[in-house]
Amino acid sequence: MNIERLSLDRLRVFSVVARTGTFSAGAVELGRAQSAVSYAISELESQLGIELFDRSAKRPKLTVAGDTVLRDAIAILERADSLLARARAISQGLENVVGLSVDPVFPTHVLVEILHDFEAAFPTVAVLLSNDALSMPVELVLKGDCAIGITCTYPHVPAGLTGFSLPPVTLVPVVAATHEMAQTLAPVDDADLRDHRQIVVIDRGPLTTGVDFGVVSSRIWRVSEMGAKLTLIRNGFGWGFLPEAIARQEVDAGRLVILNLVSHPDTGDAMPVNCVVRADAPLGPATQWLLDRLRAVRFY
């Protein structure tokens, strides 16, 4: 067996015939004469030293050996196609990977929809996605650790970055339905809030060291990510601000209630959202595509 002369074309003919069920159907799909398809299969069988199809019946049937080899053939063809697509992408200046740092307050369903379309448009480009709160997306873009940052509640775009505003995200104050604050319909003022533990997401970014966003209570538990914050609030450890989309789901399920705070509007607090990139960084096609899609977001 001379494996060095193994032909991708013959493997492709083999996979098409196996899928379509007949040599004639395979020939139609491939746009070739049936005799050419039969010859390619015979040559591949000769090269591999096995019979791929049982031709004793009207329709060719994969042999046991043919069925086993087919899986390998498909895998080889997929890898070859991937190699070709990646080579074409590199020749066009396409990025290998695009890094995104996204504040967990940003609506997940919007991000997922964009990434679905991105995957279809750039199948060879990997995505490195991290959830980073407050000023951390800005810090990671400044350091060059990611190409795009989406920051919420942090209103500034520092020197060295450029960007644009996205629709604001509404945060609402919530507490577990079993919490004592949930048992009253009376408005809650800041003095009352200070006596109850507030759950907040810690800001790991050095740009805002010592600065708190939306902290009211004197008793505070800090967590590293939004999932932990939701879990603690849901289980009655304290109150906190959550994105309205998440809060509404929890309220509808009867797990949380929205607090009526004297110092905050009934409709919740609208938090600024910014998308930032480095001002001096050249943008590849995939990064630019993501920026264009994000810029087109008008509502959540």
Tab-separated table of N, CA and C in Angstrom, residues 8-156:
chain	number	residue	atom	x	y	z
A	8	LEU	N	-7.032	12.761	-2.038
A	8	LEU	CA	-8.192	13.375	-1.397
A	8	LEU	C	-9.406	13.324	-2.317
A	9	ASP	N	-9.159	13.467	-3.601
A	9	ASP	CA	-10.262	13.435	-4.555
A	9	ASP	C	-10.959	12.081	-4.523
A	10	ARG	N	-10.197	11.003	-4.476
A	10	ARG	CA	-10.811	9.680	-4.437
A	10	ARG	C	-11.560	9.462	-3.121
A	11	LEU	N	-11.012	9.973	-2.034
A	11	LEU	CA	-11.721	9.883	-0.755
A	11	LEU	C	-13.043	10.647	-0.812
A	12	ARG	N	-13.033	11.782	-1.510
A	12	ARG	CA	-14.258	12.568	-1.623
A	12	ARG	C	-15.291	11.827	-2.484
A	13	VAL	N	-14.825	11.226	-3.569
A	13	VAL	CA	-15.728	10.432	-4.406
A	13	VAL	C	-16.331	9.296	-3.583
A	14	PHE	N	-15.497	8.633	-2.805
A	14	PHE	CA	-15.951	7.539	-1.947
A	14	PHE	C	-17.033	8.010	-0.972
A	15	SER	N	-16.813	9.143	-0.318
A	15	SER	CA	-17.779	9.633	0.670
A	15	SER	C	-19.096	10.035	0.007
A	16	VAL	N	-19.024	10.612	-1.187
A	16	VAL	CA	-20.242	11.033	-1.890
A	16	VAL	C	-21.052	9.817	-2.329
A	17	VAL	N	-20.385	8.812	-2.878
A	17	VAL	CA	-21.094	7.600	-3.307
A	17	VAL	C	-21.737	6.909	-2.106
A	18	ALA	N	-20.997	6.844	-0.993
A	18	ALA	CA	-21.545	6.212	0.209
A	18	ALA	C	-22.777	6.965	0.706
A	19	ARG	N	-22.758	8.284	0.600
A	19	ARG	CA	-23.880	9.090	1.085
A	19	ARG	C	-25.078	9.031	0.141
A	20	THR	N	-24.818	9.082	-1.168
A	20	THR	CA	-25.922	9.111	-2.138
A	20	THR	C	-26.490	7.728	-2.413
A	21	GLY	N	-25.700	6.677	-2.175
A	21	GLY	CA	-26.222	5.318	-2.277
A	21	GLY	C	-25.948	4.595	-3.575
A	22	THR	N	-25.620	5.322	-4.655
A	22	THR	CA	-25.315	4.668	-5.933
A	22	THR	C	-24.198	5.420	-6.639
A	23	PHE	N	-23.546	4.710	-7.553
A	23	PHE	CA	-22.489	5.337	-8.342
A	23	PHE	C	-23.069	6.418	-9.250
A	24	SER	N	-24.261	6.160	-9.777
A	24	SER	CA	-24.866	7.125	-10.700
A	24	SER	C	-25.267	8.407	-9.964
A	25	ALA	N	-25.840	8.265	-8.767
A	25	ALA	CA	-26.222	9.451	-7.994
A	25	ALA	C	-24.987	10.235	-7.570
A	26	GLY	N	-23.931	9.499	-7.209
A	26	GLY	CA	-22.685	10.166	-6.855
A	26	GLY	C	-22.100	10.921	-8.029
A	27	ALA	N	-22.206	10.324	-9.219
A	27	ALA	CA	-21.684	10.975	-10.419
A	27	ALA	C	-22.436	12.267	-10.710
A	28	VAL	N	-23.758	12.242	-10.518
A	28	VAL	CA	-24.564	13.450	-10.748
A	28	VAL	C	-24.145	14.557	-9.791
A	29	GLU	N	-24.000	14.224	-8.515
A	29	GLU	CA	-23.620	15.252	-7.532
A	29	GLU	C	-22.233	15.802	-7.813
A	30	LEU	N	-21.334	14.938	-8.225
A	30	LEU	CA	-19.959	15.369	-8.486
A	30	LEU	C	-19.794	16.021	-9.856
A	31	GLY	N	-20.799	15.857	-10.722
A	31	GLY	CA	-20.699	16.420	-12.061
A	31	GLY	C	-19.710	15.674	-12.934
A	32	ARG	N	-19.637	14.351	-12.757
A	32	ARG	CA	-18.690	13.538	-13.520
A	32	ARG	C	-19.435	12.385	-14.195
A	33	ALA	N	-18.745	11.746	-15.111
A	33	ALA	CA	-19.299	10.550	-15.744
A	33	ALA	C	-19.296	9.410	-14.732
A	34	GLN	N	-20.287	8.524	-14.845
A	34	GLN	CA	-20.354	7.409	-13.913
A	34	GLN	C	-19.123	6.524	-14.028
A	35	SER	N	-18.606	6.394	-15.237
A	35	SER	CA	-17.407	5.565	-15.428
A	35	SER	C	-16.218	6.144	-14.667
A	36	ALA	N	-16.127	7.480	-14.611
A	36	ALA	CA	-15.028	8.123	-13.885
A	36	ALA	C	-15.160	7.873	-12.389
A	37	VAL	N	-16.394	7.893	-11.893
A	37	VAL	CA	-16.631	7.625	-10.474
A	37	VAL	C	-16.286	6.173	-10.152
A	38	SER	N	-16.726	5.251	-10.996
A	38	SER	CA	-16.423	3.832	-10.780
A	38	SER	C	-14.919	3.594	-10.790
A	39	TYR	N	-14.221	4.258	-11.705
A	39	TYR	CA	-12.761	4.104	-11.796
A	39	TYR	C	-12.091	4.624	-10.524
A	40	ALA	N	-12.554	5.774	-10.024
A	40	ALA	CA	-11.953	6.345	-8.820
A	40	ALA	C	-12.129	5.410	-7.630
A	41	ILE	N	-13.299	4.800	-7.507
A	41	ILE	CA	-13.543	3.877	-6.404
A	41	ILE	C	-12.667	2.634	-6.543
A	42	SER	N	-12.570	2.107	-7.754
A	42	SER	CA	-11.742	0.916	-7.984
A	42	SER	C	-10.283	1.191	-7.666
A	43	GLU	N	-9.786	2.349	-8.078
A	43	GLU	CA	-8.396	2.714	-7.800
A	43	GLU	C	-8.160	2.870	-6.301
A	44	LEU	N	-9.136	3.453	-5.589
A	44	LEU	CA	-8.987	3.609	-4.138
A	44	LEU	C	-8.983	2.246	-3.458
A	45	GLU	N	-9.851	1.337	-3.905
A	45	GLU	CA	-9.870	-0.008	-3.341
A	45	GLU	C	-8.545	-0.708	-3.584
A	46	SER	N	-8.010	-0.547	-4.785
A	46	SER	CA	-6.729	-1.169	-5.108
A	46	SER	C	-5.619	-0.600	-4.240
A	47	GLN	N	-5.658	0.713	-4.035
A	47	GLN	CA	-4.616	1.371	-3.248
A	47	GLN	C	-4.689	0.961	-1.777
A	48	LEU	N	-5.918	0.819	-1.257
A	48	LEU	CA	-6.082	0.458	0.148
A	48	LEU	C	-5.982	-1.048	0.377
A	49	GLY	N	-6.196	-1.815	-0.684
A	49	GLY	CA	-6.110	-3.264	-0.553
A	49	GLY	C	-7.341	-3.887	0.082
A	50	ILE	N	-8.482	-3.186	0.009
A	50	ILE	CA	-9.728	-3.708	0.568
A	50	ILE	C	-10.873	-3.399	-0.388
A	51	GLU	N	-11.972	-4.146	-0.238
A	51	GLU	CA	-13.166	-3.874	-1.028
A	51	GLU	C	-14.065	-2.942	-0.222
A	52	LEU	N	-14.396	-1.783	-0.793
A	52	LEU	CA	-15.203	-0.783	-0.088
A	52	LEU	C	-16.694	-1.029	-0.262
A	53	PHE	N	-17.077	-1.502	-1.436
A	53	PHE	CA	-18.491	-1.731	-1.736
A	53	PHE	C	-18.714	-3.174	-2.185
A	54	ASP	N	-19.838	-3.744	-1.765
A	54	ASP	CA	-20.308	-5.025	-2.282
A	54	ASP	C	-21.193	-4.710	-3.483
A	55	ARG	N	-20.757	-5.125	-4.669
A	55	ARG	CA	-21.465	-4.788	-5.902
A	55	ARG	C	-22.337	-5.933	-6.414
A	56	SER	N	-22.593	-6.929	-5.564
A	56	SER	CA	-23.337	-8.105	-6.026
A	56	SER	C	-24.828	-7.822	-6.210
A	57	ALA	N	-25.338	-6.814	-5.532
A	57	ALA	CA	-26.755	-6.464	-5.664
A	57	ALA	C	-26.910	-5.292	-6.628
A	58	LYS	N	-28.180	-4.874	-6.838
A	58	LYS	CA	-28.444	-3.779	-7.767
A	58	LYS	C	-27.817	-2.477	-7.283
A	59	ARG	N	-27.905	-2.253	-5.958
A	59	ARG	CA	-27.308	-1.052	-5.378
A	59	ARG	C	-26.054	-1.444	-4.618
A	60	PRO	N	-24.972	-0.723	-4.807
A	60	PRO	CA	-23.757	-1.044	-4.064
A	60	PRO	C	-23.973	-0.830	-2.566
A	61	LYS	N	-23.409	-1.715	-1.772
A	61	LYS	CA	-23.559	-1.629	-0.324
A	61	LYS	C	-22.178	-1.604	0.313
A	62	LEU	N	-22.008	-0.728	1.282
A	62	LEU	CA	-20.725	-0.663	1.970
A	62	LEU	C	-20.407	-1.997	2.633
A	63	THR	N	-19.183	-2.448	2.466
A	63	THR	CA	-18.724	-3.609	3.211
A	63	THR	C	-18.406	-3.178	4.642
A	64	VAL	N	-18.148	-4.145	5.499
A	64	VAL	CA	-17.764	-3.817	6.880
A	64	VAL	C	-16.494	-2.975	6.878
A	65	ALA	N	-15.544	-3.379	6.038
A	65	ALA	CA	-14.298	-2.612	5.938
A	65	ALA	C	-14.568	-1.220	5.378
A	66	GLY	N	-15.456	-1.150	4.377
A	66	GLY	CA	-15.782	0.145	3.783
A	66	GLY	C	-16.427	1.088	4.777
A	67	ASP	N	-17.313	0.554	5.623
A	67	ASP	CA	-17.972	1.382	6.630
A	67	ASP	C	-16.964	1.927	7.631
A	68	THR	N	-15.992	1.098	7.987
A	68	THR	CA	-14.956	1.545	8.924
A	68	THR	C	-14.081	2.622	8.298
A	69	VAL	N	-13.673	2.393	7.066
A	69	VAL	CA	-12.806	3.350	6.376
A	69	VAL	C	-13.543	4.657	6.096
A	70	LEU	N	-14.851	4.573	5.875
A	70	LEU	CA	-15.623	5.776	5.561
A	70	LEU	C	-15.502	6.827	6.662
A	71	ARG	N	-15.570	6.383	7.916
A	71	ARG	CA	-15.462	7.341	9.021
A	71	ARG	C	-14.119	8.057	8.998
A	72	ASP	N	-13.064	7.301	8.708
A	72	ASP	CA	-11.737	7.922	8.619
A	72	ASP	C	-11.651	8.860	7.421
A	73	ALA	N	-12.255	8.445	6.311
A	73	ALA	CA	-12.212	9.273	5.103
A	73	ALA	C	-12.908	10.610	5.339
A	74	ILE	N	-14.068	10.566	5.985
A	74	ILE	CA	-14.802	11.804	6.267
A	74	ILE	C	-13.994	12.709	7.181
A	75	ALA	N	-13.353	12.112	8.191
A	75	ALA	CA	-12.539	12.912	9.112
A	75	ALA	C	-11.374	13.572	8.381
A	76	ILE	N	-10.730	12.816	7.477
A	76	ILE	CA	-9.608	13.369	6.708
A	76	ILE	C	-10.080	14.518	5.819
A	77	LEU	N	-11.214	14.343	5.166
A	77	LEU	CA	-11.745	15.387	4.284
A	77	LEU	C	-12.116	16.639	5.073
A	78	GLU	N	-12.700	16.453	6.253
A	78	GLU	CA	-13.055	17.611	7.078
A	78	GLU	C	-11.813	18.376	7.504
A	79	ARG	N	-10.764	17.649	7.879
A	79	ARG	CA	-9.521	18.317	8.271
A	79	ARG	C	-8.882	19.025	7.086
A	80	ALA	N	-8.944	18.396	5.923
A	80	ALA	CA	-8.371	19.019	4.724
A	80	ALA	C	-9.131	20.290	4.359
A	81	ASP	N	-10.465	20.230	4.445
A	81	ASP	CA	-11.273	21.418	4.152
A	81	ASP	C	-10.990	22.527	5.156
A	82	SER	N	-10.809	22.141	6.415
A	82	SER	CA	-10.496	23.126	7.449
A	82	SER	C	-9.142	23.770	7.193
A	83	LEU	N	-8.174	22.949	6.776
A	83	LEU	CA	-6.844	23.473	6.460
A	83	LEU	C	-6.911	24.466	5.311
A	84	LEU	N	-7.670	24.120	4.279
A	84	LEU	CA	-7.797	25.008	3.125
A	84	LEU	C	-8.475	26.321	3.517
A	85	ALA	N	-9.540	26.220	4.324
A	85	ALA	CA	-10.246	27.431	4.750
A	85	ALA	C	-9.355	28.316	5.601
A	86	ARG	N	-8.561	27.703	6.479
A	86	ARG	CA	-7.665	28.495	7.327
A	86	ARG	C	-6.578	29.166	6.498
A	87	ALA	N	-6.046	28.444	5.520
A	87	ALA	CA	-5.019	29.033	4.656
A	87	ALA	C	-5.577	30.221	3.873
A	88	ARG	N	-6.795	30.066	3.373
A	88	ARG	CA	-7.424	31.177	2.656
A	88	ARG	C	-7.637	32.367	3.579
A	89	ALA	N	-8.048	32.082	4.819
A	89	ALA	CA	-8.286	33.159	5.778
A	89	ALA	C	-6.999	33.907	6.093
A	90	ILE	N	-5.912	33.157	6.287
A	90	ILE	CA	-4.626	33.793	6.581
A	90	ILE	C	-4.184	34.665	5.419
A	91	SER	N	-4.374	34.167	4.203
A	91	SER	CA	-3.965	34.942	3.026
A	91	SER	C	-4.777	36.221	2.884
A	92	GLN	N	-5.983	36.236	3.467
A	92	GLN	CA	-6.841	37.418	3.409
A	92	GLN	C	-6.659	38.329	4.619
A	93	GLY	N	-5.711	37.996	5.497
A	93	GLY	CA	-5.469	38.812	6.678
A	93	GLY	C	-6.454	38.573	7.803
A	94	LEU	N	-7.138	37.432	7.805
A	94	LEU	CA	-8.136	37.139	8.821
A	94	LEU	C	-7.464	36.698	10.118
A	95	GLU	N	-8.011	37.129	11.234
A	95	GLU	CA	-7.461	36.796	12.526
A	95	GLU	C	-7.626	35.304	12.842
A	96	ASN	N	-6.697	34.757	13.622
A	96	ASN	CA	-6.858	33.398	14.123
A	96	ASN	C	-7.840	33.365	15.286
A	97	VAL	N	-7.814	34.413	16.104
A	97	VAL	CA	-8.658	34.481	17.287
A	97	VAL	C	-9.023	35.929	17.555
A	98	VAL	N	-10.220	36.141	18.065
A	98	VAL	CA	-10.664	37.469	18.496
A	98	VAL	C	-11.037	37.375	19.968
A	99	GLY	N	-10.419	38.220	20.781
A	99	GLY	CA	-10.692	38.225	22.212
A	99	GLY	C	-11.724	39.271	22.585
A	100	LEU	N	-12.702	38.868	23.394
A	100	LEU	CA	-13.731	39.785	23.886
A	100	LEU	C	-13.806	39.707	25.405
A	101	SER	N	-13.830	40.864	26.025
A	101	SER	CA	-14.073	40.950	27.462
A	101	SER	C	-15.403	41.663	27.651
A	102	VAL	N	-16.359	40.970	28.255
A	102	VAL	CA	-17.730	41.484	28.327
A	102	VAL	C	-18.195	41.526	29.777
A	103	ASP	N	-18.689	42.682	30.184
A	103	ASP	CA	-19.270	42.805	31.519
A	103	ASP	C	-20.474	41.870	31.616
A	104	PRO	N	-20.585	41.093	32.705
A	104	PRO	CA	-21.704	40.147	32.821
A	104	PRO	C	-23.070	40.813	32.878
A	105	VAL	N	-23.108	42.123	33.069
A	105	VAL	CA	-24.379	42.844	33.049
A	105	VAL	C	-24.932	42.926	31.625
A	106	PHE	N	-24.053	42.855	30.621
A	106	PHE	CA	-24.495	42.950	29.232
A	106	PHE	C	-25.416	41.777	28.906
A	107	PRO	N	-26.545	42.034	28.235
A	107	PRO	CA	-27.530	40.969	27.980
A	107	PRO	C	-26.946	39.779	27.220
A	108	THR	N	-27.049	38.613	27.824
A	108	THR	CA	-26.468	37.403	27.239
A	108	THR	C	-27.118	37.044	25.914
A	109	HIS	N	-28.431	37.203	25.805
A	109	HIS	CA	-29.111	36.781	24.578
A	109	HIS	C	-28.659	37.603	23.375
A	110	VAL	N	-28.298	38.860	23.597
A	110	VAL	CA	-27.793	39.694	22.501
A	110	VAL	C	-26.427	39.188	22.055
A	111	LEU	N	-25.562	38.896	23.026
A	111	LEU	CA	-24.227	38.404	22.711
A	111	LEU	C	-24.289	37.063	21.991
A	112	VAL	N	-25.159	36.179	22.445
A	112	VAL	CA	-25.284	34.852	21.827
A	112	VAL	C	-25.738	34.971	20.377
A	113	GLU	N	-26.700	35.832	20.119
A	113	GLU	CA	-27.185	36.019	18.747
A	113	GLU	C	-26.067	36.519	17.832
A	114	ILE	N	-25.289	37.467	18.327
A	114	ILE	CA	-24.182	38.003	17.534
A	114	ILE	C	-23.137	36.925	17.275
A	115	LEU	N	-22.822	36.132	18.293
A	115	LEU	CA	-21.804	35.094	18.134
A	115	LEU	C	-22.271	33.979	17.206
A	116	HIS	N	-23.560	33.686	17.185
A	116	HIS	CA	-24.079	32.706	16.221
A	116	HIS	C	-23.802	33.177	14.791
A	117	ASP	N	-24.092	34.433	14.531
A	117	ASP	CA	-23.859	34.981	13.191
A	117	ASP	C	-22.367	35.069	12.888
A	118	PHE	N	-21.580	35.382	13.909
A	118	PHE	CA	-20.125	35.455	13.732
A	118	PHE	C	-19.564	34.089	13.350
A	119	GLU	N	-20.028	33.053	14.021
A	119	GLU	CA	-19.562	31.690	13.734
A	119	GLU	C	-19.843	31.310	12.289
A	120	ALA	N	-21.011	31.711	11.795
A	120	ALA	CA	-21.362	31.405	10.411
A	120	ALA	C	-20.518	32.205	9.427
A	121	ALA	N	-20.203	33.447	9.780
A	121	ALA	CA	-19.442	34.311	8.877
A	121	ALA	C	-17.951	34.015	8.901
A	122	PHE	N	-17.434	33.580	10.055
A	122	PHE	CA	-15.992	33.350	10.204
A	122	PHE	C	-15.745	32.010	10.897
A	123	PRO	N	-16.005	30.902	10.213
A	123	PRO	CA	-15.890	29.588	10.859
A	123	PRO	C	-14.475	29.226	11.286
A	124	THR	N	-13.466	29.870	10.716
A	124	THR	CA	-12.087	29.523	11.074
A	124	THR	C	-11.543	30.376	12.210
A	125	VAL	N	-12.278	31.386	12.629
A	125	VAL	CA	-11.784	32.303	13.658
A	125	VAL	C	-12.290	31.863	15.032
A	126	ALA	N	-11.361	31.654	15.950
A	126	ALA	CA	-11.733	31.286	17.314
A	126	ALA	C	-12.109	32.536	18.106
A	127	VAL	N	-12.924	32.345	19.121
A	127	VAL	CA	-13.326	33.436	20.009
A	127	VAL	C	-12.830	33.130	21.416
A	128	LEU	N	-12.168	34.108	22.021
A	128	LEU	CA	-11.757	34.016	23.420
A	128	LEU	C	-12.627	34.989	24.201
A	129	LEU	N	-13.598	34.454	24.926
A	129	LEU	CA	-14.598	35.275	25.607
A	129	LEU	C	-14.417	35.181	27.110
A	130	SER	N	-14.340	36.334	27.763
A	130	SER	CA	-14.262	36.356	29.221
A	130	SER	C	-15.290	37.332	29.772
A	131	ASN	N	-15.835	36.993	30.934
A	131	ASN	CA	-16.757	37.881	31.639
A	131	ASN	C	-15.981	38.647	32.698
A	132	ASP	N	-15.932	39.946	32.566
A	132	ASP	CA	-15.153	40.786	33.471
A	132	ASP	C	-15.983	42.004	33.852
A	133	ALA	N	-16.071	42.257	35.144
A	133	ALA	CA	-16.982	43.287	35.622
A	133	ALA	C	-16.355	44.674	35.634
A	134	LEU	N	-17.242	45.666	35.530
A	134	LEU	CA	-16.913	47.072	35.751
A	134	LEU	C	-15.789	47.554	34.848
A	135	SER	N	-14.646	47.956	35.405
A	135	SER	CA	-13.594	48.550	34.572
A	135	SER	C	-12.646	47.529	33.963
A	136	MET	N	-12.788	46.241	34.312
A	136	MET	CA	-11.822	45.243	33.851
A	136	MET	C	-11.790	45.090	32.332
A	137	PRO	N	-12.920	45.134	31.608
A	137	PRO	CA	-12.821	45.071	30.143
A	137	PRO	C	-11.963	46.186	29.559
A	138	VAL	N	-12.073	47.381	30.124
A	138	VAL	CA	-11.246	48.502	29.666
A	138	VAL	C	-9.774	48.201	29.906
A	139	GLU	N	-9.460	47.685	31.074
A	139	GLU	CA	-8.076	47.372	31.424
A	139	GLU	C	-7.494	46.318	30.484
A	140	LEU	N	-8.258	45.285	30.173
A	140	LEU	CA	-7.761	44.209	29.312
A	140	LEU	C	-7.523	44.691	27.885
A	141	VAL	N	-8.371	45.585	27.392
A	141	VAL	CA	-8.155	46.147	26.057
A	141	VAL	C	-6.923	47.041	26.058
A	142	LEU	N	-6.763	47.849	27.087
A	142	LEU	CA	-5.580	48.710	27.186
A	142	LEU	C	-4.295	47.890	27.173
A	143	LYS	N	-4.299	46.754	27.859
A	143	LYS	CA	-3.115	45.902	27.934
A	143	LYS	C	-2.905	45.083	26.668
A	144	GLY	N	-3.891	45.055	25.787
A	144	GLY	CA	-3.780	44.261	24.572
A	144	GLY	C	-4.125	42.804	24.762
A	145	ASP	N	-4.745	42.464	25.900
A	145	ASP	CA	-5.112	41.076	26.158
A	145	ASP	C	-6.380	40.660	25.423
A	146	CYS	N	-7.157	41.613	24.963
A	146	CYS	CA	-8.319	41.306	24.138
A	146	CYS	C	-8.543	42.463	23.177
A	147	ALA	N	-9.270	42.194	22.109
A	147	ALA	CA	-9.468	43.205	21.069
A	147	ALA	C	-10.631	44.131	21.375
A	148	ILE	N	-11.687	43.577	21.968
A	148	ILE	CA	-12.918	44.330	22.195
A	148	ILE	C	-13.325	44.206	23.652
A	149	GLY	N	-13.714	45.321	24.234
A	149	GLY	CA	-14.236	45.319	25.592
A	149	GLY	C	-15.622	45.931	25.628
A	150	ILE	N	-16.527	45.299	26.346
A	150	ILE	CA	-17.860	45.860	26.579
A	150	ILE	C	-17.988	46.086	28.071
A	151	THR	N	-18.055	47.341	28.455
A	151	THR	CA	-18.074	47.686	29.864
A	151	THR	C	-19.386	48.352	30.238
A	152	CYS	N	-19.926	47.960	31.366
A	152	CYS	CA	-21.168	48.535	31.876
A	152	CYS	C	-20.884	49.191	33.231
A	153	THR	N	-21.597	50.221	33.521
A	153	THR	CA	-21.499	51.014	34.755
A	153	THR	C	-20.220	51.829	34.832
A	154	TYR	N	-19.223	51.518	34.008
A	154	TYR	CA	-17.995	52.316	33.988
A	154	TYR	C	-18.104	53.281	32.814
A	155	PRO	N	-18.354	54.569	33.077
A	155	PRO	CA	-18.772	55.481	32.010
A	155	PRO	C	-17.653	56.084	31.175
A	156	HIS	N	-16.389	55.836	31.547
A	156	HIS	CA	-15.298	56.562	30.913
A	156	HIS	C	-14.604	55.723	29.837
